[in-house]
XYZ file of N, CA and C in Angstrom:
747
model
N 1.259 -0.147 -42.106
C 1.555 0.015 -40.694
C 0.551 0.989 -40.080
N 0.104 0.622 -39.026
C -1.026 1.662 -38.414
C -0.787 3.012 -37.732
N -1.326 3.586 -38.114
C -0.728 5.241 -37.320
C -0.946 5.132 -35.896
N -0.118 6.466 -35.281
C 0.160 6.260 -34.160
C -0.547 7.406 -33.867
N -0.992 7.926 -33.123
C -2.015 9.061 -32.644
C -1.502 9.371 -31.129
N -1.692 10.580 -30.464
C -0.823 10.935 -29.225
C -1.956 12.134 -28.525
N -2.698 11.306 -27.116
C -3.123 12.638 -26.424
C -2.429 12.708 -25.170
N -2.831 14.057 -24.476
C -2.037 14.152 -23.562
C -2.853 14.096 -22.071
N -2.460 13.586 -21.207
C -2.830 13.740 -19.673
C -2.216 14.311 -19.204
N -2.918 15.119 -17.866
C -2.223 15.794 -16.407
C -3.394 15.026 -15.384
N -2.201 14.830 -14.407
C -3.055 13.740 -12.899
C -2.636 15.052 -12.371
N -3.954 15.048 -11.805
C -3.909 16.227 -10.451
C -3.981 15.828 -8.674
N -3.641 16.732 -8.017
C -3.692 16.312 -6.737
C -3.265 14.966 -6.280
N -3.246 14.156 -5.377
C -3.069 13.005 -4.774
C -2.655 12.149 -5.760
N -3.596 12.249 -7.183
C -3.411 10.970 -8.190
C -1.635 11.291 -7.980
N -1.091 12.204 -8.198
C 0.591 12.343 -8.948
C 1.142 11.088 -7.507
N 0.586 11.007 -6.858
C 1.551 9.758 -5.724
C 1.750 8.946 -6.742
N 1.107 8.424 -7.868
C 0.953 7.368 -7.844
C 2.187 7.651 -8.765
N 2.697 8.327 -9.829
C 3.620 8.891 -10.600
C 5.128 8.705 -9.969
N 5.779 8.159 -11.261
C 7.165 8.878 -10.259
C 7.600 10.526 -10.341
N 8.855 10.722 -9.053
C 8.461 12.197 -9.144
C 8.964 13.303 -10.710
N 9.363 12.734 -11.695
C 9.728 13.279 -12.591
C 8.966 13.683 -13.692
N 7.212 12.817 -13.098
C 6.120 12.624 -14.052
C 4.681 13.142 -13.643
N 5.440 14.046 -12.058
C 4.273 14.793 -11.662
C 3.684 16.257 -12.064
N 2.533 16.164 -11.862
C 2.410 17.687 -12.363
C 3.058 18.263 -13.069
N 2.767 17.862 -14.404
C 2.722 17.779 -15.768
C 2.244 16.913 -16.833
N 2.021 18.019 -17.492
C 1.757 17.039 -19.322
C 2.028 16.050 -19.186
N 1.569 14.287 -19.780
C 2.035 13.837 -20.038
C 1.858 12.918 -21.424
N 2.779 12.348 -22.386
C 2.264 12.232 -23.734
C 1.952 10.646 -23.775
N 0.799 10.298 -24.284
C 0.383 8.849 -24.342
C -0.010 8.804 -25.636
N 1.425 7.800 -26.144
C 1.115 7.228 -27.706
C 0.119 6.114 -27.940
N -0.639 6.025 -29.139
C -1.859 4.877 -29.184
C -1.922 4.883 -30.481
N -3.020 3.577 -31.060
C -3.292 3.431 -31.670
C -4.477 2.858 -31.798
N -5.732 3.347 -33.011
C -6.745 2.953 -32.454
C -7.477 3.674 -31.742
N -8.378 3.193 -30.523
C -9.628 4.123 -29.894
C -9.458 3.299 -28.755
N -8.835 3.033 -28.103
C -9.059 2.151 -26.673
C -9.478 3.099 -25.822
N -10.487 2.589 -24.421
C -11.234 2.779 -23.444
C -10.272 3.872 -22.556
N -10.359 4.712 -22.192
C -9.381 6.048 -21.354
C -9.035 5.300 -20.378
N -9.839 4.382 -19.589
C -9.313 3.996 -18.844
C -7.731 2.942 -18.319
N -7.732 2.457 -19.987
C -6.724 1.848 -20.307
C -5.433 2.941 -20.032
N -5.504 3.836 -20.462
C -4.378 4.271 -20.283
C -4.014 5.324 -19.018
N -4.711 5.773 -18.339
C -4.890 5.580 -17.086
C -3.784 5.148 -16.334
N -4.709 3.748 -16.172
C -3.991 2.596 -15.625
C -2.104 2.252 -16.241
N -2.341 2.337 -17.193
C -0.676 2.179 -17.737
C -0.059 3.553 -17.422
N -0.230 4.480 -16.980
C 0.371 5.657 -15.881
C 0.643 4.979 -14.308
N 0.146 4.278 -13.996
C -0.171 3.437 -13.094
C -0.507 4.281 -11.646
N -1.929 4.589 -12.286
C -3.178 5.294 -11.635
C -4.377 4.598 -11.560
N -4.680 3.945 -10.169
C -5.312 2.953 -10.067
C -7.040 3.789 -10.772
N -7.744 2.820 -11.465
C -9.182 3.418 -11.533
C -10.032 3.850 -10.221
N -9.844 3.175 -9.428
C -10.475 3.149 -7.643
C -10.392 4.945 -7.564
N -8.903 5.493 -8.083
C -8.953 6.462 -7.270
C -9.380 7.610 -8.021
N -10.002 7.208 -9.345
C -10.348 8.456 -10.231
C -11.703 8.799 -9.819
N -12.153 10.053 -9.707
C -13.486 10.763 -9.773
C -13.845 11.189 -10.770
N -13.421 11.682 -11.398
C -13.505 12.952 -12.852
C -12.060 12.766 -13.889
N -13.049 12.535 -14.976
C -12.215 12.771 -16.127
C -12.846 13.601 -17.018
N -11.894 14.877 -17.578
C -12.203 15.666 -18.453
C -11.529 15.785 -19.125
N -11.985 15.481 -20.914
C -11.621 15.376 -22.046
C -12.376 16.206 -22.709
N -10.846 17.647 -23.601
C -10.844 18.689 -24.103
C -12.482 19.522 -23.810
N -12.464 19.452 -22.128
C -13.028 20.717 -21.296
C -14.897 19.816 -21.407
N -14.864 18.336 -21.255
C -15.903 17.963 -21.525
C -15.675 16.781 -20.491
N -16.673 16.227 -19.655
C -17.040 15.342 -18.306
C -16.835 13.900 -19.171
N -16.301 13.025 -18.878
C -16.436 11.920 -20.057
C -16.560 10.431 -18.710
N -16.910 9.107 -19.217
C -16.743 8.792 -18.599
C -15.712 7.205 -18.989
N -15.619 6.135 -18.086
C -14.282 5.328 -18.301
C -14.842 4.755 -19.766
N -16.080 4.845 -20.682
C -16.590 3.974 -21.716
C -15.635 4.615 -22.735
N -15.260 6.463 -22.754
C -14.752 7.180 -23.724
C -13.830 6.293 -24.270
N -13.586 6.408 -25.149
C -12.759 5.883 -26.488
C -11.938 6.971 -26.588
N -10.283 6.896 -26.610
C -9.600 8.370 -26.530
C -8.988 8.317 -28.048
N -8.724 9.514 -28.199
C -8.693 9.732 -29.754
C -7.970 10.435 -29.870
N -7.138 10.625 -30.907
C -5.750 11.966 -31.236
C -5.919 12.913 -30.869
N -4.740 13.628 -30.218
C -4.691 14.764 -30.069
C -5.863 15.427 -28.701
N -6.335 14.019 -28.120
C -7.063 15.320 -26.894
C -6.300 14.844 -25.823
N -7.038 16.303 -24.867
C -6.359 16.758 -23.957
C -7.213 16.297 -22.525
N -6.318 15.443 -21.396
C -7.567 14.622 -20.687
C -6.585 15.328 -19.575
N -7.760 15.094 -18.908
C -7.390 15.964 -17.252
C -7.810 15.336 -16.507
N -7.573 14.247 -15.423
C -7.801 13.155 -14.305
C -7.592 13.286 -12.852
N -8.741 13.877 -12.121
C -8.791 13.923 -10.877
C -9.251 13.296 -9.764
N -8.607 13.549 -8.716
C -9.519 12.527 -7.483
C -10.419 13.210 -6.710
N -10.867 12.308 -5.831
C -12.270 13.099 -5.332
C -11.447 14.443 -4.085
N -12.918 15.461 -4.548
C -12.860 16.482 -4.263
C -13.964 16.870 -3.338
N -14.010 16.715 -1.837
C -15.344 17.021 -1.232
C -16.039 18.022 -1.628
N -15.512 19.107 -2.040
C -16.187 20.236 -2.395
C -16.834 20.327 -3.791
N -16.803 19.329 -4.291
C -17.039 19.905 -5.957
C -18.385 18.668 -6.023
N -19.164 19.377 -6.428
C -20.446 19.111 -7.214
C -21.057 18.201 -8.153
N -20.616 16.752 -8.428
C -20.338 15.313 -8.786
C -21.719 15.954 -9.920
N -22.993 15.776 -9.229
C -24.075 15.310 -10.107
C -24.215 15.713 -11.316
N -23.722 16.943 -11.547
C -23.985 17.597 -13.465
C -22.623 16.240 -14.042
N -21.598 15.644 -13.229
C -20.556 15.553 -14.321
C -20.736 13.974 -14.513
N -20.307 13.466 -15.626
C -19.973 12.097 -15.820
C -20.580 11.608 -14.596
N -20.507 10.182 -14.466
C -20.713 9.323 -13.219
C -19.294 7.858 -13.743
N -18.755 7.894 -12.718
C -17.846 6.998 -13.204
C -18.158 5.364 -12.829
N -18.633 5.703 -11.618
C -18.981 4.298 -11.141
C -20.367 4.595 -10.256
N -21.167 3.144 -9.897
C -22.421 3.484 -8.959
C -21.597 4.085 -7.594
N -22.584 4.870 -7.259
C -22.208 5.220 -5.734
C -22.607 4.177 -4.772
N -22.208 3.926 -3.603
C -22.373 2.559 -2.764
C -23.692 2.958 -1.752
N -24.863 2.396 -1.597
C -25.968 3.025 -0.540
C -25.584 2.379 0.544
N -26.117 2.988 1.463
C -26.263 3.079 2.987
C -24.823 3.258 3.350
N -24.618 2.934 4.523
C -23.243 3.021 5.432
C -21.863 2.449 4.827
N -20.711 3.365 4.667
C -19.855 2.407 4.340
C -19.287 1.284 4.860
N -19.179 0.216 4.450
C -18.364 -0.763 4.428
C -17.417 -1.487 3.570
N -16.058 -2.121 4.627
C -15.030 -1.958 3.647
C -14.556 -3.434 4.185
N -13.479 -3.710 3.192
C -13.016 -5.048 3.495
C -11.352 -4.355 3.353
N -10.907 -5.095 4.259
C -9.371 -4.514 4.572
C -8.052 -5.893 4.047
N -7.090 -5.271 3.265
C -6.020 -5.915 3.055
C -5.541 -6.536 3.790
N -4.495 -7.328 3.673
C -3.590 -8.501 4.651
C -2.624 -7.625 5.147
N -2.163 -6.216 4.683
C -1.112 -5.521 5.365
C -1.884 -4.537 6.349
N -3.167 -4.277 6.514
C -3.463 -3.377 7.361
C -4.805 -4.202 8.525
N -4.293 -5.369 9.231
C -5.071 -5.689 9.952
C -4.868 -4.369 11.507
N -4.321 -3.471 11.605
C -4.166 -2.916 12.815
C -5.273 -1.961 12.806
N -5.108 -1.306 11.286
C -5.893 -0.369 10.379
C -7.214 -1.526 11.296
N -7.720 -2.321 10.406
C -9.418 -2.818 10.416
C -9.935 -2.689 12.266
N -8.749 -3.418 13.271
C -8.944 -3.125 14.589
C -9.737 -1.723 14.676
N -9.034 -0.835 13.875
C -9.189 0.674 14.545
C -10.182 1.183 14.151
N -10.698 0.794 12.708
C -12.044 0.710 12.118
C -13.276 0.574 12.811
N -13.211 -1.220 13.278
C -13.980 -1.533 14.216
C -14.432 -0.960 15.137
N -13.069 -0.473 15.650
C -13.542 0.223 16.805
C -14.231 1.555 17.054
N -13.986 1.923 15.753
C -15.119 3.671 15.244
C -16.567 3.012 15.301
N -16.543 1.624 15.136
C -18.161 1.103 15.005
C -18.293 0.743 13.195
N -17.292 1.398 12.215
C -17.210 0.816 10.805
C -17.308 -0.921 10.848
N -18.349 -1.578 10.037
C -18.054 -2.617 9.512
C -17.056 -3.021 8.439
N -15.551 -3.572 8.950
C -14.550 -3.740 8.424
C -14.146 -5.259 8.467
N -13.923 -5.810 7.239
C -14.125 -7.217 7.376
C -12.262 -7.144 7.166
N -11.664 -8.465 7.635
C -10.619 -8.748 7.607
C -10.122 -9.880 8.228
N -8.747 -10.787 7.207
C -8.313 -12.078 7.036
C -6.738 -11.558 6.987
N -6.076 -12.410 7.821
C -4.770 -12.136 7.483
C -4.588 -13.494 6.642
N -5.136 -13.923 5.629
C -4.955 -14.802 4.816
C -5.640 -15.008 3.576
N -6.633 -13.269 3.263
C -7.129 -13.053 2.610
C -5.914 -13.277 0.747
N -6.672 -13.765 -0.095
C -6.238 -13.400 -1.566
C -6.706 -12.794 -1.796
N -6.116 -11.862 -3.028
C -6.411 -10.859 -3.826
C -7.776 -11.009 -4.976
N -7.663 -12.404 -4.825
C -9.053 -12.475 -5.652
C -10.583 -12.495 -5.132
N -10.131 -13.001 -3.987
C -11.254 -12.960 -3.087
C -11.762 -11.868 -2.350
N -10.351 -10.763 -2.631
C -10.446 -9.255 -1.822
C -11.927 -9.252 -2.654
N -11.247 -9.183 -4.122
C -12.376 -8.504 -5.148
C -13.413 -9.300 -5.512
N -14.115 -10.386 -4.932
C -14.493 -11.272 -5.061
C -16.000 -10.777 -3.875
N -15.298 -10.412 -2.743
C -16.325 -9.815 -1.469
C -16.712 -8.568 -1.587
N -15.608 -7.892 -2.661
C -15.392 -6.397 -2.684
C -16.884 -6.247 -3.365
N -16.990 -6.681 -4.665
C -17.878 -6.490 -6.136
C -19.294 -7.237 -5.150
N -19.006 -8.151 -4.503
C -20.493 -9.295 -4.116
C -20.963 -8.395 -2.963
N -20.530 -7.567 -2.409
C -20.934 -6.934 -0.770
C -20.904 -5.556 -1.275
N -20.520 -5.043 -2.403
C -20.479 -3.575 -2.792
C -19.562 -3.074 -0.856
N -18.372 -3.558 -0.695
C -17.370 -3.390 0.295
C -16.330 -2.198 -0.851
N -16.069 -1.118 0.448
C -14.304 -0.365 -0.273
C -13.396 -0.807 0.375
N -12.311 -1.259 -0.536
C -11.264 -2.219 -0.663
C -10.210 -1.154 -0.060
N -9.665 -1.686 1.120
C -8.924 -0.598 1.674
C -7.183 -1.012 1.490
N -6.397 -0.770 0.900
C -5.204 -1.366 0.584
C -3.948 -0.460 0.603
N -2.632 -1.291 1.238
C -1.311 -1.009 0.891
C -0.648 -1.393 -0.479
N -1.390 -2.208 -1.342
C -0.858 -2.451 -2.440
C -1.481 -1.743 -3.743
N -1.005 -0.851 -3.902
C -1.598 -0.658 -5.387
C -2.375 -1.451 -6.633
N -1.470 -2.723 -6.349
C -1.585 -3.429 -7.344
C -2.776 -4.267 -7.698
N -3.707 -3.949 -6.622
C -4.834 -4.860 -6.083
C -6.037 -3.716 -6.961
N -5.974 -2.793 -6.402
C -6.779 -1.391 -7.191
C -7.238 -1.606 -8.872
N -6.189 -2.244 -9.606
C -5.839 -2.354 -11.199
C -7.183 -3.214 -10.983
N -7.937 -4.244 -10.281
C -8.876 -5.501 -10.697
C -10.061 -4.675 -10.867
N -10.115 -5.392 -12.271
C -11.310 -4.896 -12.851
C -12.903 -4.948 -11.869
N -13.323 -6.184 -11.376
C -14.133 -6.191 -10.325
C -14.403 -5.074 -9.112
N -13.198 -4.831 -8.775
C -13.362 -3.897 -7.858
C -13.465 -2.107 -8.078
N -14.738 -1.678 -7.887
C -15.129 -0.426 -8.165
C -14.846 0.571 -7.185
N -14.615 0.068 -6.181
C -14.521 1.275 -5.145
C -13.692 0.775 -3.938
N -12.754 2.029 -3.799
C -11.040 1.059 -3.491
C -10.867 2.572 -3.207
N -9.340 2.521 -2.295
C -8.424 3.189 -1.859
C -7.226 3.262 -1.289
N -5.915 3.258 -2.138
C -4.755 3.268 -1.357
C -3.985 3.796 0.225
N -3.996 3.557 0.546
C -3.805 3.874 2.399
C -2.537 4.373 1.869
N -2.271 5.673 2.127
C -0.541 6.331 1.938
C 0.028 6.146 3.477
N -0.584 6.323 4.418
C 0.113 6.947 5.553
C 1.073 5.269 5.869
N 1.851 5.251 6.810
C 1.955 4.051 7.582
C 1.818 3.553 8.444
N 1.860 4.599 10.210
C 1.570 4.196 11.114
C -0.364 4.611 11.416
N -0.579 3.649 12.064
C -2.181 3.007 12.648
C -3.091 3.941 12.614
N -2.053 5.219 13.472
C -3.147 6.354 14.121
C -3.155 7.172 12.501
N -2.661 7.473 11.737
C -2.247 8.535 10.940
C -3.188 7.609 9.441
N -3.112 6.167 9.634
C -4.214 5.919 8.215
C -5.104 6.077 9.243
N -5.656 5.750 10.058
C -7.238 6.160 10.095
C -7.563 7.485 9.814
N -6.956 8.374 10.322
C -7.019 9.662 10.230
C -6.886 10.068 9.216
N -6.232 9.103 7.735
C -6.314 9.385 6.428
C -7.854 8.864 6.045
N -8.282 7.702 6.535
C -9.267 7.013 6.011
C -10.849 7.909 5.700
N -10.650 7.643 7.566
C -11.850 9.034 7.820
C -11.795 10.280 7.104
N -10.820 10.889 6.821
C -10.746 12.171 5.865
C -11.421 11.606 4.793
N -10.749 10.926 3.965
C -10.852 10.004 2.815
C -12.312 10.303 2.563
N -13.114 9.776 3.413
C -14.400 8.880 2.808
C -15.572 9.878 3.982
N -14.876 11.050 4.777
C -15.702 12.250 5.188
C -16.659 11.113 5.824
N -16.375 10.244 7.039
C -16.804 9.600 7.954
C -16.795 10.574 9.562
N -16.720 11.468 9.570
C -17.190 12.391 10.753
C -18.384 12.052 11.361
N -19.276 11.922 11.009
C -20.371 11.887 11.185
C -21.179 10.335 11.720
N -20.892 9.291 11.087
C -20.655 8.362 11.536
C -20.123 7.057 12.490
N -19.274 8.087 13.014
C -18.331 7.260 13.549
C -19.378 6.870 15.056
N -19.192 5.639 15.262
C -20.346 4.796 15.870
C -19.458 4.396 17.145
N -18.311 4.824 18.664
C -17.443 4.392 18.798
C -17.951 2.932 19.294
N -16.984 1.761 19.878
C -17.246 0.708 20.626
C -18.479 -0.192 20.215
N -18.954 -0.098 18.868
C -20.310 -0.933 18.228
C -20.164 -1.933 17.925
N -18.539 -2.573 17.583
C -18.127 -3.506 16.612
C -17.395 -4.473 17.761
N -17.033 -5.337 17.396
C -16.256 -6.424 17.921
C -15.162 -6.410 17.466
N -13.452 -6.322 18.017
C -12.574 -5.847 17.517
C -11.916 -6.653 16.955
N -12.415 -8.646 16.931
C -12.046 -9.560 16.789
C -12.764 -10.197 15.559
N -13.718 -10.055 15.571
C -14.647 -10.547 14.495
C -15.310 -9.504 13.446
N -15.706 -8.611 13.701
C -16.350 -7.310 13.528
C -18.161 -7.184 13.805
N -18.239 -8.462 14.755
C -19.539 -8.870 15.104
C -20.005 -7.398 15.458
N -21.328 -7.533 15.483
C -22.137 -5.765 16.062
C -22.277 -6.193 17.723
N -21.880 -5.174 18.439
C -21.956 -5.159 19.773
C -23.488 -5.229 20.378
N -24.201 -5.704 21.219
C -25.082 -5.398 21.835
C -25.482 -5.628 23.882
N -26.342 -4.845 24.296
C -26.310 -4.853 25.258
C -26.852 -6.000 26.356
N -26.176 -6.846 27.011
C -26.467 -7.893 27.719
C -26.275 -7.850 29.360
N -27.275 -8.293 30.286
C -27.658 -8.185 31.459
C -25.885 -8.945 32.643
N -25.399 -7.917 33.467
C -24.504 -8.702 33.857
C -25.293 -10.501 34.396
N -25.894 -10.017 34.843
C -26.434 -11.886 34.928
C -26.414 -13.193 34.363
N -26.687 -12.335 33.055
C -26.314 -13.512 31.687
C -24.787 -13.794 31.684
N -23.804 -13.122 31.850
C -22.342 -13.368 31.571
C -21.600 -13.227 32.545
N -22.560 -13.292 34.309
C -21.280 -13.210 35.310
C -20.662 -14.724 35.146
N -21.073 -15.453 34.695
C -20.220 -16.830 35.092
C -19.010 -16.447 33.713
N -18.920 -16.107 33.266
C -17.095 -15.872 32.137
C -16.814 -14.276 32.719
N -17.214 -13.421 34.081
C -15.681 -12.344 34.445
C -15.391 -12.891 35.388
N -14.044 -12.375 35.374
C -13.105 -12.102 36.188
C -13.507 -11.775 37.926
N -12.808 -12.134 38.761
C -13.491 -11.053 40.014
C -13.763 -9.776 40.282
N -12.340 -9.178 39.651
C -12.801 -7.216 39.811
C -13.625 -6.937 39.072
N -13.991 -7.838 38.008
C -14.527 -7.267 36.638
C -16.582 -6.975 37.060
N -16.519 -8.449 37.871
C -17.721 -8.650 38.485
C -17.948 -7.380 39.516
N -16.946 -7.062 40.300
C -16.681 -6.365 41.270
C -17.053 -4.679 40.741
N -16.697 -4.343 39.674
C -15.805 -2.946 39.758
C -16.915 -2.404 38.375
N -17.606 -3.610 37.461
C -18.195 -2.767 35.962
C -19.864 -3.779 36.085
N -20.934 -2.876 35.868
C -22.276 -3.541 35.639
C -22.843 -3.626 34.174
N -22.420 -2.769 33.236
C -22.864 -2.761 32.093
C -21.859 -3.634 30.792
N -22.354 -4.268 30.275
C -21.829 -5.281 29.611
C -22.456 -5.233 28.288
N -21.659 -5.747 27.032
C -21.903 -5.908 25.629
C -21.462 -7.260 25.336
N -22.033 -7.744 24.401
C -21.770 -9.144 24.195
C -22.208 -9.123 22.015
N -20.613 -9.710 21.722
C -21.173 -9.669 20.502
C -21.502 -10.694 19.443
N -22.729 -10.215 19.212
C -23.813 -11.462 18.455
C -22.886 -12.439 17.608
N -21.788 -12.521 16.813
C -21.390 -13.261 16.629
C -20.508 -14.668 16.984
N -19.578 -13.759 17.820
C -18.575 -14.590 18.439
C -18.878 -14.601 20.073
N -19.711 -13.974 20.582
C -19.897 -14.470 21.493
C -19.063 -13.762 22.894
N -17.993 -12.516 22.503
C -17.271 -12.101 23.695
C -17.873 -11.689 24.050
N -17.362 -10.473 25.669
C -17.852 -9.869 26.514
C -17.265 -8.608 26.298
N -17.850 -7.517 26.591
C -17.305 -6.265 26.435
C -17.569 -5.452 27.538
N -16.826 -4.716 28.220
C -17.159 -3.644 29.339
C -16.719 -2.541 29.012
N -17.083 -0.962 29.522
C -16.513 0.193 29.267
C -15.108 -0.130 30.921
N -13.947 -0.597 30.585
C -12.841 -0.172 31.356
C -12.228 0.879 31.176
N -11.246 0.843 31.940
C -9.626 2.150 31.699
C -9.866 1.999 30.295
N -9.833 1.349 29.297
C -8.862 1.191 28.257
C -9.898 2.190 27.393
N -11.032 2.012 27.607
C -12.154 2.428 26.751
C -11.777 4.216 26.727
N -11.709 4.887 28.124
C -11.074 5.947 28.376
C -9.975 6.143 27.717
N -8.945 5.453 27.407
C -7.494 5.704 26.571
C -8.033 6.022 25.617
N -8.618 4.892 24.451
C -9.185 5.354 23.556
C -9.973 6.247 22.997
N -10.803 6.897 23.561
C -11.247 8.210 23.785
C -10.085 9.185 23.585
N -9.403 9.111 24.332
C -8.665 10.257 24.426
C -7.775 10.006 23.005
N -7.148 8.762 22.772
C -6.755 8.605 21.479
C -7.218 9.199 20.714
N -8.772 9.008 20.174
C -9.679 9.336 19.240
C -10.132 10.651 19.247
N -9.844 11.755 20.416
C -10.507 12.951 20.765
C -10.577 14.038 19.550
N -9.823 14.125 18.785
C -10.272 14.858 17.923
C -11.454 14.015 16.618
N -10.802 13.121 16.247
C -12.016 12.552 15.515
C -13.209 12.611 16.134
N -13.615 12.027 17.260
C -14.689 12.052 17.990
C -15.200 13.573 18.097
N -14.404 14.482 17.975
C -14.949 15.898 18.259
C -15.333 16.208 17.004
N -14.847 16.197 15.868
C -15.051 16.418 14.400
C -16.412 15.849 14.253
């Protein structure tokens, strides 16, 4: 019969959401056998890989290839803006240029609000889960999700559970999240397609406004994909003020 060998984990910070609360912040004992991949067991805590940054095994940077072995002691954290990535492990590639993300079937309000920072946020309210990870892995996209369960696919490297629930409060998680301050591009995107906005002559598009619209706004956007019309109205002002602290950050 094969021996059984036992190391121990602690999930720190944010990871313990994923825990129930009787299994947070603390020790916890993971029986094995064999040398399987850390990441395996991890995941059977049911701690998505997406959300790990750092793993340290008995006071050493390791990364998801480690093979875990009796008796050590692993310590699993999430990202930390402040802490200093490059001396440690690398767990996954980092994504170049601008982020972009592809959004779940439960947070199409979320991708609207995206868009509208100017983020390229792709989204299907009829998207599958295979295809999440399918665009996720082929577009190097972060997989933005209410389901945990989507996080576990091996394909997908770079992912994040949305905790909050209402609209205003995940973006405001998101942007924290992924330290998008700086970026935020407002009114660039198309809130329908996520086409890129650009600037078009009222001349070209007085024949599709309205009368006041013709009347009352001269500067116009039109986006390269789908083809709408965009004006700075009232509403553009709401939003602003919606957004005023992000926008100030």
């Amino acid at each position: 019969m094969p021996l059984e060998y036992t190391a121990d984990f602690r999930f720190y910070a944010e990871l313990n959401d994923f825990l129930p609360p009787s299994r947070r912040k603390r020790d916890l004992a993971y029986r094995f056998n064999g040398h399987p991949g850390i990441k395996d067991p991890i995941e059977v805590f049911g701690v998505p890989h997406t959300e790990v940054a750092l793993i340290i095994v008995n006071g050493h940077s390791v990364g998801f290839d480690y093979q875990l072995r009796a008796n050590d002691r692993v310590a699993v954290y999430p990202v930390f803006k402040q802490l200093n990535m490059l001396p440690l492990a690398r767990l996954r590639e980092s994504i170049s240029g601008p982020p972009r993300f592809i959004v779940d079937v439960n947070l199409g309000k979320l991708a609207k609000r995206m868009r509208l920072l100017g983020f390229d946020s792709l989204y299907r309210n009829d998207y599958r889960d295979a295809e999440v990870a399918n665009i996720a892995e082929n577009q190097q996209r972060i997989v933005l999700t209410r389901d945990r369960r989507l996080l576990f696919a091996k394909r997908i490297t770079q992912g994040y559970w949305v905790r909050a629930v209402t609209v205003e409060h995940q973006v405001e998680e998101v942007i924290r999240r992924f330290d998008l301050y700086d970026v935020i591009q407002p009114f660039a995107r198309c809130l329908m397609c996520n086409g890129v906005l650009v600037p078009v002559a009222k001349a070209d598009v007085l024949e599709q406004l309205q009368p006041k619209t013709k009347l009352y706004y001269d500067d116009f956007y039109r986006c390269d994909d789908c083809r709408r019309i965009y004006w700075q109205g009232s509403h553009i002002d709401d939003m602003r003020q919606r957004f005023a602290i992000l926008l100030a950050r």
